[in-house]
XYZ file of C-alpha atoms in Angstrom:
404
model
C 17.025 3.173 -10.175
C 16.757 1.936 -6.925
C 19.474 3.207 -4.845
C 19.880 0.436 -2.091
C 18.572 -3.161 -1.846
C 14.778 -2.641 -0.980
C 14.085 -5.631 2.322
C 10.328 -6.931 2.276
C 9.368 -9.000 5.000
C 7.225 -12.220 4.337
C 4.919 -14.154 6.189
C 1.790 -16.485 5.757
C -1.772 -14.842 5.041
C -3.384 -17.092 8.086
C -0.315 -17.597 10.716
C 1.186 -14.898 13.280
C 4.761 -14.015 12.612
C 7.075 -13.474 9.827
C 8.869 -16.555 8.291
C 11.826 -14.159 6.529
C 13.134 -11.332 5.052
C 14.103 -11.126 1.309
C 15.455 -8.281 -1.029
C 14.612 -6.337 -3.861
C 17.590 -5.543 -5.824
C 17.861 -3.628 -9.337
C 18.905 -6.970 -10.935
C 16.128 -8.180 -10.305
C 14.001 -6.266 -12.596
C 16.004 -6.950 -15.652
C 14.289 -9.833 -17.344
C 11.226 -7.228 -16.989
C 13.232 -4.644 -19.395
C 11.584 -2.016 -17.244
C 12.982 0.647 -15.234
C 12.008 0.904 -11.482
C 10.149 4.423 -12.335
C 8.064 2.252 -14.616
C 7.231 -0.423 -12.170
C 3.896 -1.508 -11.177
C 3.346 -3.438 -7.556
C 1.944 -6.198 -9.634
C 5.480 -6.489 -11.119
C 7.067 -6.255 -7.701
C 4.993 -9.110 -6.017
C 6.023 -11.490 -9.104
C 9.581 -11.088 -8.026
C 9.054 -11.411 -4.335
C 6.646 -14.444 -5.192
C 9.419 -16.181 -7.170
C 11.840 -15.920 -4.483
C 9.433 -17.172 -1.649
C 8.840 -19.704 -3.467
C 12.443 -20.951 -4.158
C 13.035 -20.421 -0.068
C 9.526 -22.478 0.400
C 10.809 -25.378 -2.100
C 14.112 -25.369 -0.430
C 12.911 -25.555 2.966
C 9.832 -28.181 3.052
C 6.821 -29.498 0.914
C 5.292 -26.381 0.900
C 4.540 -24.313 -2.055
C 3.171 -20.473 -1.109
C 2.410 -18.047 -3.479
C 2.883 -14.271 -3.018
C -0.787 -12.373 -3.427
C -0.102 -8.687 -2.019
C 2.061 -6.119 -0.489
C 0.935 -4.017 2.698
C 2.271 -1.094 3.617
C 2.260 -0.008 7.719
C -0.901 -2.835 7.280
C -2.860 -1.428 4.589
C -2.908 -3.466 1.672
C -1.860 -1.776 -2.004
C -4.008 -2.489 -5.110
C -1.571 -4.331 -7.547
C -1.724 -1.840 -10.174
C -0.423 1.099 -7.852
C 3.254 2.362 -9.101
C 5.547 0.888 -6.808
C 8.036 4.044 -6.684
C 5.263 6.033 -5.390
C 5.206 4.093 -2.374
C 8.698 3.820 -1.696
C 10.200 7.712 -0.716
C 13.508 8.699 -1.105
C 14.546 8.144 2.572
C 16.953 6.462 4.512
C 16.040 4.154 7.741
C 16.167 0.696 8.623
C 11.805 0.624 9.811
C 9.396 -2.489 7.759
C 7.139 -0.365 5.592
C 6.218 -2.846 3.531
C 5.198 -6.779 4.078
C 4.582 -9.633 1.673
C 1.351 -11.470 2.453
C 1.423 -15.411 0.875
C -1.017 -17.640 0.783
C -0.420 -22.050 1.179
C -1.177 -23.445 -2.070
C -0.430 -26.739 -0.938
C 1.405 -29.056 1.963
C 1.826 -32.363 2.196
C -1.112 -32.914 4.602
C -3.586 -30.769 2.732
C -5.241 -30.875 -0.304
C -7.661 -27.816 -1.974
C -9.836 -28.904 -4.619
C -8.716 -29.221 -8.313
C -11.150 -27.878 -10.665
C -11.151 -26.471 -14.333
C -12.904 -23.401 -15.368
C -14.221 -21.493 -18.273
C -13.343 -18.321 -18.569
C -15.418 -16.199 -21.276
C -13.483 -13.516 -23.459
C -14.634 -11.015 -25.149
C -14.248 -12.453 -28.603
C -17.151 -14.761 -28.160
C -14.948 -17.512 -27.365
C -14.515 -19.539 -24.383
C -11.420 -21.088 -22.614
C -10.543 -23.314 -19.590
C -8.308 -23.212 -17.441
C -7.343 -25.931 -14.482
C -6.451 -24.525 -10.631
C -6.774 -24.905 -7.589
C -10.229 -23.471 -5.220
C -6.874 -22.196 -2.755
C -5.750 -20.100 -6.020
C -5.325 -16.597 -5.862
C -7.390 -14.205 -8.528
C -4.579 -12.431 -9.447
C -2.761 -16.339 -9.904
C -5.603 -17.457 -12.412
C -5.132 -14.094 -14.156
C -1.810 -15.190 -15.156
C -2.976 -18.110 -16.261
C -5.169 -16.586 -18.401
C -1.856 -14.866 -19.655
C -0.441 -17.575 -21.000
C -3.138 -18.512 -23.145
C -4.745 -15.540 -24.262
C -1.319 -13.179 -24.004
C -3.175 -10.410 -21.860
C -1.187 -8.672 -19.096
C -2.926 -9.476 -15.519
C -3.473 -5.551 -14.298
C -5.094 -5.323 -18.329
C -7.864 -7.987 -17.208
C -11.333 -7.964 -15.036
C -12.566 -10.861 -13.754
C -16.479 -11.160 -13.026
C -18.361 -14.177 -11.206
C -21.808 -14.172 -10.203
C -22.503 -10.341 -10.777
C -18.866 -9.324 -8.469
C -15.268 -8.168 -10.083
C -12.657 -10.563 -8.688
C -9.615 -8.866 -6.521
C -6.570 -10.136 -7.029
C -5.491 -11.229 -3.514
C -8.413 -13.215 -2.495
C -8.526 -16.913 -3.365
C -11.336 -18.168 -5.669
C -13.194 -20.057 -3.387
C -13.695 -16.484 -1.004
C -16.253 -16.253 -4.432
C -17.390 -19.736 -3.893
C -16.075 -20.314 -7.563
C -16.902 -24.287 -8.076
C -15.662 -27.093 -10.556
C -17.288 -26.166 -13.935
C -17.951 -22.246 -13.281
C -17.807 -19.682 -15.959
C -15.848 -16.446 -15.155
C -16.684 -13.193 -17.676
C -13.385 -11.482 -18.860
C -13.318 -7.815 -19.788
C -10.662 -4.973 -20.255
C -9.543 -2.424 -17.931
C -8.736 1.108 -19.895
C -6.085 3.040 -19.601
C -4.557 6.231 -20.919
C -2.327 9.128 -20.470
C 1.179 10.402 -21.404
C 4.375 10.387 -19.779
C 5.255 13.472 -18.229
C 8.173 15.178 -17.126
C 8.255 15.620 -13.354
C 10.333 18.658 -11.045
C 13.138 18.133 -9.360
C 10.820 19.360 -6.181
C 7.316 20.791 -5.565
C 6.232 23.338 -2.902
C 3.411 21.930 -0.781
C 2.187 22.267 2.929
C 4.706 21.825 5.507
C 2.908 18.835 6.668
C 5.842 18.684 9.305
C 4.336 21.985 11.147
C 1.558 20.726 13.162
C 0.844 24.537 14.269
C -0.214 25.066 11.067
C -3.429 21.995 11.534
C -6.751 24.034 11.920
C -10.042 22.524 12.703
C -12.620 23.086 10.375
C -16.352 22.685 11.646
C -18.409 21.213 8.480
C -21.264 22.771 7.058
C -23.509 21.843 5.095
C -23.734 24.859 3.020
C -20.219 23.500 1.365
C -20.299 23.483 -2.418
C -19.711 20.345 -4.678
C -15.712 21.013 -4.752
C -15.370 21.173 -1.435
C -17.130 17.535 -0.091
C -13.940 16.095 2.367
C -14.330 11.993 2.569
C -12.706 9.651 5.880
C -8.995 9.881 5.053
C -6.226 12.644 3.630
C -7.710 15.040 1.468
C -5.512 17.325 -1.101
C -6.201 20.346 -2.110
C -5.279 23.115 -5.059
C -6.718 25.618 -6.879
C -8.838 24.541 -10.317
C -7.930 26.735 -13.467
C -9.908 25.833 -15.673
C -11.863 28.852 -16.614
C -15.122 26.673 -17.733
C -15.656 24.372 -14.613
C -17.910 25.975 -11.985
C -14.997 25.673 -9.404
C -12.770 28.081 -11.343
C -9.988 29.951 -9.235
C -11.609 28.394 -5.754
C -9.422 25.321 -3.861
C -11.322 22.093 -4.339
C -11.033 18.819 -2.595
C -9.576 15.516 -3.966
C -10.825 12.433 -1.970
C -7.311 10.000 -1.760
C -9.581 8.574 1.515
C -6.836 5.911 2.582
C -4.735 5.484 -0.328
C -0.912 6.778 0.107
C -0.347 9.940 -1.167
C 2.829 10.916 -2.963
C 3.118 14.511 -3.977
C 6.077 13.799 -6.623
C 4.398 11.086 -8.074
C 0.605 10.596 -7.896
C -1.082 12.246 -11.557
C -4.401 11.501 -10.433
C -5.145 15.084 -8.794
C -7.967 16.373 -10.565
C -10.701 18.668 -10.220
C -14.000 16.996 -8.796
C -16.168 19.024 -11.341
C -14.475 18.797 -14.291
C -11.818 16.130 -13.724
C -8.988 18.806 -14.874
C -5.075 18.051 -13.528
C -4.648 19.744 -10.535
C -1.734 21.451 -8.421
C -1.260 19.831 -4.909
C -1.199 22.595 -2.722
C -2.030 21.657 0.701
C -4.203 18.768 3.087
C -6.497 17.972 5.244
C -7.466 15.009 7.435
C -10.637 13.652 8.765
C -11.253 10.833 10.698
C -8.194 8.584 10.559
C -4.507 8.267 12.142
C -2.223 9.383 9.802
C 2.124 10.079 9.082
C 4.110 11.641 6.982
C 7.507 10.851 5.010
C 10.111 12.895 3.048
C 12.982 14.804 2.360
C 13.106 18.658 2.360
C 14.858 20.538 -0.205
C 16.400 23.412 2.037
C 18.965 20.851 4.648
C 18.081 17.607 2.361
C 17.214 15.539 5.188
C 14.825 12.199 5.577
C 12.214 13.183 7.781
C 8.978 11.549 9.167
C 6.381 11.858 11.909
C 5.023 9.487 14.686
C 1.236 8.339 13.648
C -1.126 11.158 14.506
C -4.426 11.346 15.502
C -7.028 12.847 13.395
C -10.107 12.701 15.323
C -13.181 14.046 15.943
C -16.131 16.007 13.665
C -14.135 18.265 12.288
C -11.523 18.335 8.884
C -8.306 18.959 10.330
C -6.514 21.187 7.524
C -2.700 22.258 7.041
C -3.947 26.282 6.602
C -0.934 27.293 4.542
C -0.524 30.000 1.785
C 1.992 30.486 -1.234
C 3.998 32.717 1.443
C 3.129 31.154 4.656
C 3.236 27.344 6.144
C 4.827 25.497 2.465
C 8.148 24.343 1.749
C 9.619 22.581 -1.115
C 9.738 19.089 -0.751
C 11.872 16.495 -2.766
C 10.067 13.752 -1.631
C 7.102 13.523 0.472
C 4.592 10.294 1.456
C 1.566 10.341 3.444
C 0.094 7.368 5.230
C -3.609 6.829 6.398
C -5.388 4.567 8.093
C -8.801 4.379 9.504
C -9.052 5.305 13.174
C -11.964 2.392 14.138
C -9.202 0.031 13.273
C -7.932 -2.285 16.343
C -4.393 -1.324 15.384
C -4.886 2.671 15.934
C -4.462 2.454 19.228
C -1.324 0.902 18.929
C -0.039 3.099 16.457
C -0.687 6.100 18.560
C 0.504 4.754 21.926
C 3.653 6.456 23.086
C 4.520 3.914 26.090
C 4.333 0.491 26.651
C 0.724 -1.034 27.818
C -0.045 -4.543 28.271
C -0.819 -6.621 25.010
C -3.996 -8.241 24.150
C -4.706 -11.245 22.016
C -6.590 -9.300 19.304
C -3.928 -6.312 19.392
C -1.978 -6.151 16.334
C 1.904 -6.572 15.738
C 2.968 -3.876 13.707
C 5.400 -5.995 11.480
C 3.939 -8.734 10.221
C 0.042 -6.999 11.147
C -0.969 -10.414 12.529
C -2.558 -10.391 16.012
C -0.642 -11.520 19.002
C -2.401 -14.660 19.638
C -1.476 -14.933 23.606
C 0.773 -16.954 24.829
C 2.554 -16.126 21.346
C 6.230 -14.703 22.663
C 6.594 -11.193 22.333
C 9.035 -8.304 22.271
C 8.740 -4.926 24.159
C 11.287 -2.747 22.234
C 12.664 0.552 24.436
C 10.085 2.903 23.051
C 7.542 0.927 24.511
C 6.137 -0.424 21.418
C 5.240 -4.163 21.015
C 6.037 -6.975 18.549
C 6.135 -11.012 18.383
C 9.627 -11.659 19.394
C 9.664 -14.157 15.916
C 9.207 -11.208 14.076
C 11.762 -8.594 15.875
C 14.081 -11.464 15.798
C 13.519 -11.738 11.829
C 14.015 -8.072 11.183
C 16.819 -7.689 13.868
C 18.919 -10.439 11.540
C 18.328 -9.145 8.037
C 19.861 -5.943 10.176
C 22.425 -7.429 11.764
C 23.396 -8.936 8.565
C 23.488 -5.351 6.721
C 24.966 -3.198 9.407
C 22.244 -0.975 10.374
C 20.119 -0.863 13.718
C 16.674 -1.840 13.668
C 14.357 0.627 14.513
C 10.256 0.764 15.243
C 8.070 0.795 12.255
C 5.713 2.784 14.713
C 8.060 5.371 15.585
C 11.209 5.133 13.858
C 13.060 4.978 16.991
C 16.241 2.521 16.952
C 16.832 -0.360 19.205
């Protein structure tokens, strides 16, 4: 269940700023009959999408449709289990922002077309949109006729699989066009997960040691751009048997309570999270300790230079047991990095990124210098401060978690 009203910020895919702040409520989810452990972001951004678009009907000609949801900026595939992106912790910081793209206003038009979309039964269907539609829209318009579930479906066009938040015409998909529909597969059981798990006290920085590469490394052990987990393979038939191998998350969010895809890169056997490394990105932590049962996080860090920077902890040495625990990564060539790891206040640049809504500034847009020196369009502090305001907490810095 979720515990508190979740807020999601909003804004338009091509303007600066946010435009609101809506909620996420357990209510919500009931027409669904799902529980919020079983939830899917895909089933997330359907309910955000419905209520932009009430506020967008209520408040001008305008109708927007909801396409994706990033998290500190980086956007999260559809299909991702929403609960493993939100931690157990208390704050009042945006993590995550609705991105919606203008389907139409009443001074623009996109073009109408129909399509043909070819299933895998030999037969062929069409269905009418717009060229400003969303993938991940026409996939529910597939829905309705054939009565498969959007994350079930692959879209191809002109040799490419379709993603869900870009708009068909980023595929130059025309009046008359014939789209190829396939299956995704899935599998796997529901399993029963601990009540905590001991991992690398990720909150320990003396424990980071910098490993030079080599290129001796075996198979097991390749580290890509990103956070990189590590545990111990026992299966007694893979080549990697009783050594610590590497699982490349690269920049996906990493949640040790939730995330079942830790496997063994040799013979794809579940394995135990046991400790981290990072190469080559900036990077932060979430979660709640088991010993004082405390929300706890970390500033965005610096992982940089040639080297794998890994948490060198033991079974007896540098782990803890966590209750909850979310890691962040982004890449470090990004033009937001810099922001993320600056610690006082520096004059802003058109192409430098708020960290709310992740839209550049856009000089002379207004902005906001909050007191930890961090910056922000004053629209979109203003935003966040009244959803705040409204809910008796005190805003704080979705760079560094400090309160204003």
């Amino acid at each position: 269940m979720l515990a508190a009203p979740i807020p999601i910020p909003w804004k338009d895919a091509k303007k600066p700023g946010l435009h609101g702040v809506i909620e996420i409520h357990e209510t919500d989810f009931h027409n669904q009959k799902k529980r919020t452990s079983d939830l899917f972001v895909r089933d997330v951004v359907a309910i955000v999408n419905k209520k932009v678009q009430n506020y967008s009907l209520e408040n001008g000609n305008v109708l927007r449709e909801v396409t994706h949801l990033m998290l500190h900026g980086m956007p999260i595939n559809n299909d991702y289990c929403f609960k493993s992106i939100i931690p157990d912790l208390a704050g009042s910081s945006p993590r995550l922002v609705a991105i919606a793209q203008t389907r139409w206003n009443g001074s623009q038009h996109a073009i109408a077309m129909t399509l043909f979309v070819a299933t895998l039964n030999g037969k062929t269907i069409t269905v009418n949109c717009l060229s400003s539609d969303t993938v991940d829209y026409l996939k529910r318009k597939i829905q309705d006729k054939e009565k498969i579930a959007p994350k079930a479906q692959r879209l191809m066009y002109a040799g490419k699989y379709l993603q869900d938040h870009h708009v068909l015409s980023d595929y130059y998909v025309q009046e008359g066009s014939t789209l190829h529909l396939s299956m995704t597969m899935r599998g796997g059981q529901v399993s029963h997960r601990p009540a905590f798990q001991t991992f690398a006290d990720v909150s320990n920085r003396s424990l980071i040691t910098a490993v030079e590469f080599s290129r001796d490394a075996p198979e097991w052990r390749i580290v890509s751009k990103g956070v990189n987990i590590e545990g111990r393979c026992k299966n007694s038939e893979c080549h990697a048997f009783r050594h610590m191998v590497i699982i490349q998350k690269k920049f996906m969010p990493f949640n040790l309570m939730l995330d079942d895809d830790i496997q063994c890169p040799m013979c794809f056997s579940k394995v135990k999270p046991l400790t981290c490394g990072l190469y080559d990105c900036v990077w932060r932590f979430e979660g709640v300790v088991v010993s004082d049962n405390l929300s706890i996080c970390s500033p965005w860090r610096d992982a940089k230079g040639y080297v794998y920077h890994r948490f060198d902890s033991t079974a007896k040495h540098g782990t803890v047991e966590w209750k909850s625990l979310l890691m962040m990564v982004k890449p470090r060539d990004a033009k937001n990095a810099k922001l993320l790891l600056a610690t006082v206040s520096s004059p802003i640049e058109s192409q430098d990124m708020c960290t709310i809504c992740w839209s550049p500034f856009n000089l002379p847009t207004k902005c906001f210098t909050a007191c930890c020196g961090h910056n922000f369009h004053r629209q979109c502090f203003n935003e966040w401060s009244k959803w705040c305001k409204a809910n008796k907490t005190r805003p704080s810095c979705p760079v560094c978690r400090q309160t204003n």
